[in-house]
CSV table of C-alpha atoms and ligand atoms in Angstrom, one decimal:
chain,number,residue,atom,x,y,z
A,1,MET,CA,26.2,143.4,91.7
A,2,LYS,CA,24.8,144.8,94.9
A,3,LEU,CA,25.5,142.9,98.2
A,4,LYS,CA,22.4,141.3,99.6
A,5,GLN,CA,22.0,140.8,103.4
A,6,VAL,CA,19.7,138.1,104.8
A,7,SER,CA,18.9,136.9,108.3
A,8,SER,CA,17.8,133.3,107.6
A,9,ILE,CA,19.1,130.4,105.6
A,10,PRO,CA,17.3,128.3,103.0
A,11,ASP,CA,17.0,124.6,104.0
A,12,GLU,CA,18.8,123.6,100.9
A,13,LEU,CA,21.9,125.2,102.1
A,14,LEU,CA,22.4,122.4,104.7
A,15,THR,CA,22.6,119.7,102.0
A,16,ILE,CA,23.8,121.4,98.8
A,17,ASP,CA,27.4,120.8,97.5
A,18,ALA,CA,29.9,123.5,96.6
A,19,LYS,CA,29.4,123.1,92.9
A,20,SER,CA,25.6,123.8,93.1
A,21,LEU,CA,25.9,126.6,95.6
A,22,HIS,CA,25.9,129.2,92.9
A,23,SER,CA,22.4,128.2,91.7
A,24,LEU,CA,21.1,128.7,95.3
A,25,ILE,CA,23.0,131.9,96.0
A,26,PRO,CA,23.6,133.6,92.6
A,27,GLU,CA,24.4,137.1,94.1
A,28,PRO,CA,26.9,138.2,96.7
A,29,THR,CA,25.1,137.6,99.9
A,30,LEU,CA,26.0,138.3,103.5
A,31,PHE,CA,24.2,136.1,106.0
A,32,HIS,CA,23.5,137.2,109.6
A,33,LEU,CA,22.2,134.8,112.2
A,34,PRO,CA,21.4,135.9,115.8
A,35,GLY,CA,23.0,134.3,118.9
A,36,LYS,CA,23.2,134.6,122.6
A,37,GLN,CA,26.2,136.9,122.5
A,38,GLN,CA,25.6,139.8,120.1
A,39,GLN,CA,29.0,140.6,118.7
A,40,PRO,CA,29.1,138.3,115.6
A,41,LEU,CA,31.8,135.8,114.6
A,42,PHE,CA,32.5,136.3,110.9
A,43,ILE,CA,33.4,133.4,108.6
A,44,SER,CA,34.3,133.5,104.9
A,45,VAL,CA,34.7,130.4,102.8
A,46,LEU,CA,35.3,129.7,99.1
A,47,LEU,CA,37.2,132.9,98.4
A,48,HIS,CA,39.1,130.4,96.3
A,49,GLY,CA,36.4,128.4,94.5
A,50,ASN,CA,38.2,125.0,94.6
A,51,GLU,CA,39.0,125.2,98.3
A,52,THR,CA,35.8,123.5,99.7
A,53,THR,CA,36.9,122.5,103.2
A,54,GLY,CA,35.6,125.7,104.8
A,55,PHE,CA,32.3,125.4,103.1
A,56,LEU,CA,31.8,121.9,104.3
A,57,ALA,CA,32.8,122.8,107.8
A,58,LEU,CA,30.5,125.8,107.9
A,59,GLN,CA,27.7,123.6,106.6
A,60,LYS,CA,28.3,121.1,109.4
A,61,LEU,CA,28.1,124.0,111.9
A,62,LEU,CA,24.8,125.2,110.5
A,63,ILE,CA,23.4,121.7,110.7
A,64,LYS,CA,24.5,121.3,114.3
A,65,PHE,CA,22.7,124.5,115.3
A,66,ARG,CA,19.7,124.1,113.0
A,67,ASP,CA,17.3,123.8,116.0
A,68,GLN,CA,19.1,125.6,118.7
A,69,LYS,CA,20.1,129.1,119.4
A,70,LEU,CA,23.7,129.9,118.5
A,71,PRO,CA,26.0,130.8,121.4
A,72,ARG,CA,27.1,133.9,119.5
A,73,ALA,CA,25.8,135.7,116.5
A,74,LEU,CA,27.2,134.4,113.3
A,75,SER,CA,27.8,136.3,110.0
A,76,PHE,CA,29.2,134.5,106.9
A,77,TYR,CA,30.0,135.0,103.3
A,78,PHE,CA,30.5,132.5,100.4
A,79,GLY,CA,33.2,134.0,98.3
A,80,ASN,CA,33.6,132.9,94.7
A,81,THR,CA,30.6,130.5,94.1
A,82,GLU,CA,30.9,131.0,90.4
A,83,ALA,CA,34.4,129.6,90.4
A,84,ALA,CA,33.3,126.9,92.9
A,85,ASN,CA,30.7,125.8,90.3
A,86,GLN,CA,33.7,125.1,87.9
A,87,GLY,CA,35.9,123.6,90.6
A,88,LEU,CA,38.4,126.4,90.0
A,89,ARG,CA,40.3,128.9,92.2
A,90,ARG,CA,38.9,131.8,90.1
A,91,LEU,CA,37.6,132.3,86.6
A,92,ASP,CA,39.9,133.9,84.0
A,93,HIS,CA,38.0,137.2,84.0
A,94,GLN,CA,37.8,137.4,87.8
A,95,PRO,CA,40.3,138.9,90.3
A,96,ASP,CA,41.6,136.7,93.0
A,97,TYR,CA,38.9,136.9,95.8
A,98,ASN,CA,41.6,136.9,98.4
A,99,ARG,CA,43.4,140.0,97.0
A,100,ILE,CA,40.3,142.3,96.7
A,101,TRP,CA,39.9,143.4,100.4
A,102,PRO,CA,40.6,146.9,101.8
A,103,ASN,CA,44.3,147.9,101.3
A,104,THR,CA,44.3,145.9,98.0
A,105,GLU,CA,46.8,146.8,95.2
A,106,LEU,CA,44.1,145.8,92.6
A,107,ALA,CA,42.1,148.4,90.7
A,108,ASN,CA,38.6,149.3,91.9
A,109,SER,CA,36.0,146.8,90.7
A,110,SER,CA,32.6,145.5,91.8
A,111,GLU,CA,34.5,142.8,93.7
A,112,THR,CA,36.7,145.2,95.7
A,113,GLN,CA,33.5,147.3,96.4
A,114,THR,CA,31.7,144.2,97.7
A,115,ALA,CA,34.7,143.4,100.0
A,116,GLN,CA,34.8,146.9,101.3
A,117,GLU,CA,31.1,146.9,102.0
A,118,ILE,CA,31.3,143.6,103.9
A,119,VAL,CA,34.1,145.0,106.1
A,120,ASN,CA,32.1,148.2,106.7
A,121,ILE,CA,29.0,146.3,107.7
A,122,MET,CA,30.9,143.9,110.0
A,123,ALA,CA,32.8,146.9,111.6
A,124,LYS,CA,29.4,148.5,112.4
A,125,LYS,CA,28.2,145.2,114.0
A,126,LYS,CA,31.4,145.2,116.2
A,127,VAL,CA,32.6,141.9,114.8
A,128,PHE,CA,34.1,139.7,117.5
A,129,ALA,CA,36.6,137.8,115.3
A,130,SER,CA,37.1,136.8,111.7
A,131,ILE,CA,38.0,133.5,110.2
A,132,ASP,CA,38.8,132.9,106.5
A,133,VAL,CA,39.1,129.2,105.6
A,134,HIS,CA,41.4,127.9,102.8
A,135,ASN,CA,43.1,124.8,101.4
A,136,ASN,CA,46.6,124.5,99.8
A,137,THR,CA,48.6,122.1,97.6
A,138,GLY,CA,51.6,120.0,98.4
A,139,LEU,CA,52.3,118.2,101.6
A,140,ASN,CA,51.6,120.9,104.3
A,141,PRO,CA,50.3,120.5,107.8
A,142,HIS,CA,47.3,122.5,109.1
A,143,TYR,CA,48.1,125.9,110.3
A,144,ALA,CA,46.7,129.4,110.9
A,145,CYS,CA,48.0,132.6,109.5
A,146,ILE,CA,47.9,136.1,111.2
A,147,THR,CA,49.0,139.6,110.2
A,148,LYS,CA,49.4,141.0,113.7
A,149,LEU,CA,51.5,139.5,116.5
A,150,GLU,CA,49.0,140.6,119.2
A,151,PRO,CA,47.8,138.4,122.1
A,152,HIS,CA,44.2,138.1,120.8
A,153,PHE,CA,45.4,137.1,117.3
A,154,LEU,CA,47.8,134.6,118.7
A,155,GLN,CA,45.1,133.2,120.9
A,156,LEU,CA,42.6,132.9,118.0
A,157,ALA,CA,45.3,131.1,115.9
A,158,ASN,CA,46.4,128.8,118.7
A,159,ILE,CA,42.9,127.4,119.1
A,160,TYR,CA,43.5,125.8,115.6
A,161,GLY,CA,46.9,124.4,116.5
A,162,ARG,CA,50.4,125.2,117.6
A,163,LEU,CA,51.7,126.1,114.1
A,164,VAL,CA,51.1,129.7,113.2
A,165,VAL,CA,52.5,131.8,110.3
A,166,TYR,CA,52.8,135.5,110.6
A,167,PHE,CA,52.8,137.4,107.2
A,168,THR,CA,52.5,140.9,105.9
A,169,HIS,CA,52.5,140.2,102.1
A,170,PRO,CA,50.5,139.9,99.8
A,171,LYS,CA,48.2,142.9,100.3
A,172,GLY,CA,44.4,142.8,99.9
A,173,VAL,CA,43.8,139.6,101.8
A,174,GLN,CA,40.6,139.1,103.9
A,175,CYS,CA,42.7,138.3,107.0
A,176,GLY,CA,44.6,141.6,106.8
A,177,ALA,CA,41.5,143.7,106.2
A,178,PHE,CA,39.6,142.3,109.2
A,179,ALA,CA,42.8,142.6,111.3
A,180,GLU,CA,42.1,146.3,111.4
A,181,ILE,CA,38.7,145.8,113.2
A,182,CYS,CA,39.0,142.5,115.1
A,183,PRO,CA,41.2,139.5,115.8
A,184,SER,CA,41.5,137.7,112.5
A,185,VAL,CA,43.0,134.5,111.1
A,186,THR,CA,43.3,132.5,107.9
A,187,LEU,CA,43.1,128.8,108.3
A,188,GLU,CA,45.1,126.5,105.9
A,189,CYS,CA,43.4,123.2,106.2
A,190,GLY,CA,45.6,121.0,104.0
A,191,LYS,CA,44.4,119.7,100.6
A,192,PRO,CA,40.7,119.9,99.7
A,193,GLY,CA,38.6,116.8,99.9
A,194,GLN,CA,40.0,115.3,103.1
A,195,ALA,CA,37.4,114.5,105.8
A,196,HIS,CA,39.8,115.2,108.7
A,197,GLY,CA,40.4,118.6,107.2
A,198,VAL,CA,36.6,119.3,107.4
A,199,ASP,CA,36.4,117.9,110.9
A,200,HIS,CA,39.3,120.0,112.2
A,201,ALA,CA,37.9,123.2,110.7
A,202,PHE,CA,34.4,122.4,112.0
A,203,GLU,CA,35.8,121.8,115.6
A,204,TYR,CA,37.6,125.1,115.3
A,205,LEU,CA,34.6,127.1,114.1
A,206,ASN,CA,32.5,125.5,116.9
A,207,SER,CA,35.1,126.4,119.5
A,208,CYS,CA,35.3,130.0,118.3
A,209,LEU,CA,31.6,130.3,118.4
A,210,HIS,CA,31.7,129.2,122.1
A,211,LEU,CA,34.5,131.6,123.0
A,212,SER,CA,33.0,134.2,125.3
A,213,GLU,CA,35.9,136.6,125.3
A,214,PHE,CA,39.6,136.8,124.5
A,215,SER,CA,42.0,136.5,127.4
A,216,ASN,CA,44.4,139.3,128.1
A,217,ASN,CA,47.1,136.8,129.2
A,218,PRO,CA,49.6,135.9,126.5
A,219,VAL,CA,49.5,132.4,124.9
A,220,PRO,CA,52.0,130.2,126.8
A,221,THR,CA,55.1,130.1,124.6
A,222,GLN,CA,55.4,126.4,124.9
A,223,ASP,CA,52.0,126.0,123.3
A,224,ILE,CA,52.7,127.9,120.1
A,225,ASP,CA,55.3,128.0,117.3
A,226,VAL,CA,55.1,131.2,115.2
A,227,TYR,CA,57.1,131.5,112.0
A,228,HIS,CA,57.5,134.2,109.4
A,229,THR,CA,58.6,134.2,105.9
A,230,VAL,CA,62.2,135.4,105.4
A,231,ALA,CA,62.8,134.5,101.8
A,232,GLN,CA,61.3,133.3,98.5
A,233,VAL,CA,63.5,130.8,96.6
A,234,LYS,CA,63.4,130.5,92.8
A,235,ILE,CA,65.4,128.5,90.4
A,236,LYS,CA,67.8,130.7,88.3
A,237,GLU,CA,66.6,131.6,84.8
A,238,GLY,CA,68.0,129.2,82.2
A,239,THR,CA,68.8,126.4,84.7
A,240,HIS,CA,67.5,123.1,83.6
A,241,PHE,CA,66.3,121.4,86.7
A,242,SER,CA,64.5,118.2,87.4
A,243,PHE,CA,63.7,115.7,90.2
A,244,ASN,CA,64.7,112.7,88.0
A,245,ASN,CA,66.5,113.6,84.8
A,246,GLN,CA,70.2,113.0,85.3
A,247,GLN,CA,71.0,115.2,82.4
A,248,SER,CA,69.8,118.4,84.1
A,249,ASN,CA,72.0,121.2,85.5
A,250,LEU,CA,70.2,120.8,88.8
A,251,LEU,CA,69.0,117.5,90.1
A,252,LEU,CA,66.7,118.2,93.0
A,253,ASP,CA,66.2,115.8,95.9
A,254,LYS,CA,62.9,113.9,95.6
A,255,ASP,CA,62.5,114.2,99.4
A,256,LEU,CA,62.3,118.0,99.3
A,257,GLU,CA,58.5,118.0,99.6
A,258,ARG,CA,58.7,116.2,103.0
A,259,MET,CA,60.6,119.1,104.4
A,260,ASN,CA,57.6,121.4,104.5
A,261,PHE,CA,57.1,122.9,107.9
A,262,THR,CA,60.0,120.9,109.3
A,263,GLU,CA,63.1,122.5,110.8
A,264,ILE,CA,65.9,121.5,108.4
A,265,PRO,CA,69.4,121.7,109.8
A,266,ALA,CA,72.3,123.5,108.2
A,267,GLY,CA,74.2,121.2,105.8
A,268,THR,CA,71.2,119.5,104.5
A,269,GLN,CA,71.5,118.7,100.8
A,270,TRP,CA,68.8,119.9,98.4
A,271,GLY,CA,70.2,118.7,95.1
A,272,ARG,CA,73.2,118.1,93.0
A,273,VAL,CA,74.6,120.6,90.4
A,274,PHE,CA,76.3,119.6,87.1
A,275,ASP,CA,78.1,121.9,84.6
A,276,HIS,CA,77.6,124.9,86.8
A,277,SER,CA,80.0,126.8,88.9
A,278,ASP,CA,77.5,129.1,90.7
A,279,ILE,CA,74.5,128.5,92.9
A,280,PRO,CA,71.5,127.7,90.6
A,281,VAL,CA,68.9,129.2,92.9
A,282,THR,CA,68.1,132.7,94.2
A,283,ALA,CA,66.7,133.7,97.6
A,284,ILE,CA,65.0,137.1,97.9
A,285,ASN,CA,63.9,138.5,101.2
A,286,GLU,CA,60.6,140.4,102.0
A,287,SER,CA,62.2,143.8,101.1
A,288,GLY,CA,63.3,142.4,97.7
A,289,MET,CA,67.0,142.0,98.5
A,290,LEU,CA,69.1,139.1,97.3
A,291,VAL,CA,70.0,136.9,100.2
A,292,THR,CA,71.0,133.7,98.5
A,293,ASP,CA,74.4,133.4,100.2
A,294,LYS,CA,72.9,133.6,103.6
A,295,PHE,CA,70.8,130.4,102.9
A,296,PHE,CA,72.6,128.3,100.3
A,297,SER,CA,76.1,127.3,99.2
A,298,LEU,CA,77.7,124.9,96.7
A,299,THR,CA,80.1,122.4,98.2
A,300,ASP,CA,81.5,119.6,95.9
A,301,ASN,CA,78.6,120.1,93.5
A,302,ARG,CA,76.1,119.7,96.3
A,303,LEU,CA,73.5,122.5,96.8
A,304,GLN,CA,73.1,122.8,100.6
A,305,LEU,CA,71.6,124.9,103.3
A,306,ASN,CA,73.9,127.2,105.2
A,307,ILE,CA,71.7,127.8,108.2
A,308,ASN,CA,68.8,126.0,110.0
A,309,THR,CA,65.5,127.0,108.3
A,310,MET,CA,62.0,125.8,107.8
A,311,PRO,CA,60.7,125.6,104.2
A,312,SER,CA,57.0,125.8,103.1
A,313,MET,CA,55.2,125.3,99.9
A,314,LEU,CA,57.8,122.9,98.5
A,315,THR,CA,56.2,120.9,95.7
A,316,LEU,CA,57.4,118.3,93.2
A,317,ASP,CA,55.4,120.0,90.4
A,318,GLU,CA,57.9,121.4,88.0
A,319,ARG,CA,55.3,123.6,86.3
A,320,VAL,CA,54.4,125.3,89.6
A,321,ILE,CA,58.1,125.7,90.4
A,322,LYS,CA,58.7,127.5,87.0
A,323,GLN,CA,55.6,129.7,87.2
A,324,ASP,CA,55.8,130.6,90.9
A,325,CYS,CA,58.8,129.5,93.0
A,326,LEU,CA,60.6,126.6,94.5
A,327,CYS,CA,59.5,127.4,98.1
A,328,TYR,CA,59.5,129.9,100.9
A,329,LEU,CA,61.9,129.8,103.8
A,330,MET,CA,60.7,130.7,107.3
A,331,GLU,CA,62.2,131.6,110.6
A,332,LYS,CA,60.8,131.1,114.1
A,333,ILE,CA,59.7,134.2,115.9
A,334,LYS,CA,60.7,134.5,119.6
A,335,LEU,CA,57.6,135.7,121.4
B,1,LIG,ZN1,43.1,129.8,99.2
């Protein structure tokens, strides 16, 4: 489907819910609204159809400026409205809308073409900054993600909060594509459906809209904590694990989920191991090397951390752990 571009918004957009949005905007549509400063701020929401916080925050922003001129031009895009209609991340036949952007590893499709077209259009408009808004699962704090450790990126991320994650994988994400043409962030606004998540995202979008320029001074290091992923942790194939079944090979600690985005000291126990002489998890670094022994050891049948680290994405959902991984481990970056 061809990308549509429009320069006004229908009134219904201010009141509609994410489920009904598809009926109002059935085709891929890029909106451009004028503002006092001409270089537009770009916002994308609903790249994952069930992550509604960004949509609600953007709607709040549009309501606020309904009768006044925007401080800066604003362009925005509603990602997967079809999946939003079903309350799903994506539909079975669709690619992930946050893996389709320039530099993607996915095959060419109408979705990758639309994404490329959006980036081309925004590059021509000399986009000021880009914000892509998401939600996640599990107990995670709000944080911003960046793909470049440059002052303007750090500044844009720091407006959302002190917690920042630097990442270079996966490829084809919106944030990485826009990073080639302007300062760019992804917001992770906690679980969907939380009013304080919407308020926080709205305040952030509003602040960015009022930002007249980026400062060339570095962000004060005491105001920001930047982490990067150093390993992905999986349970070893064939290991029976559980959070409550005493009969399993690996009985994981029920408090694990609370460790997300908390600096956990060396020696912390993650679980107990039965009928097993080797470590029942694997840790793989970003270049695909096995680094299990750096992070974990087995002492008196206790699985424990060897070094201080900060986990993320820990969940108590055994299905997610089997399908995906147990967690990621992060390290603080010295700026
Ligand atoms: Zn998402």
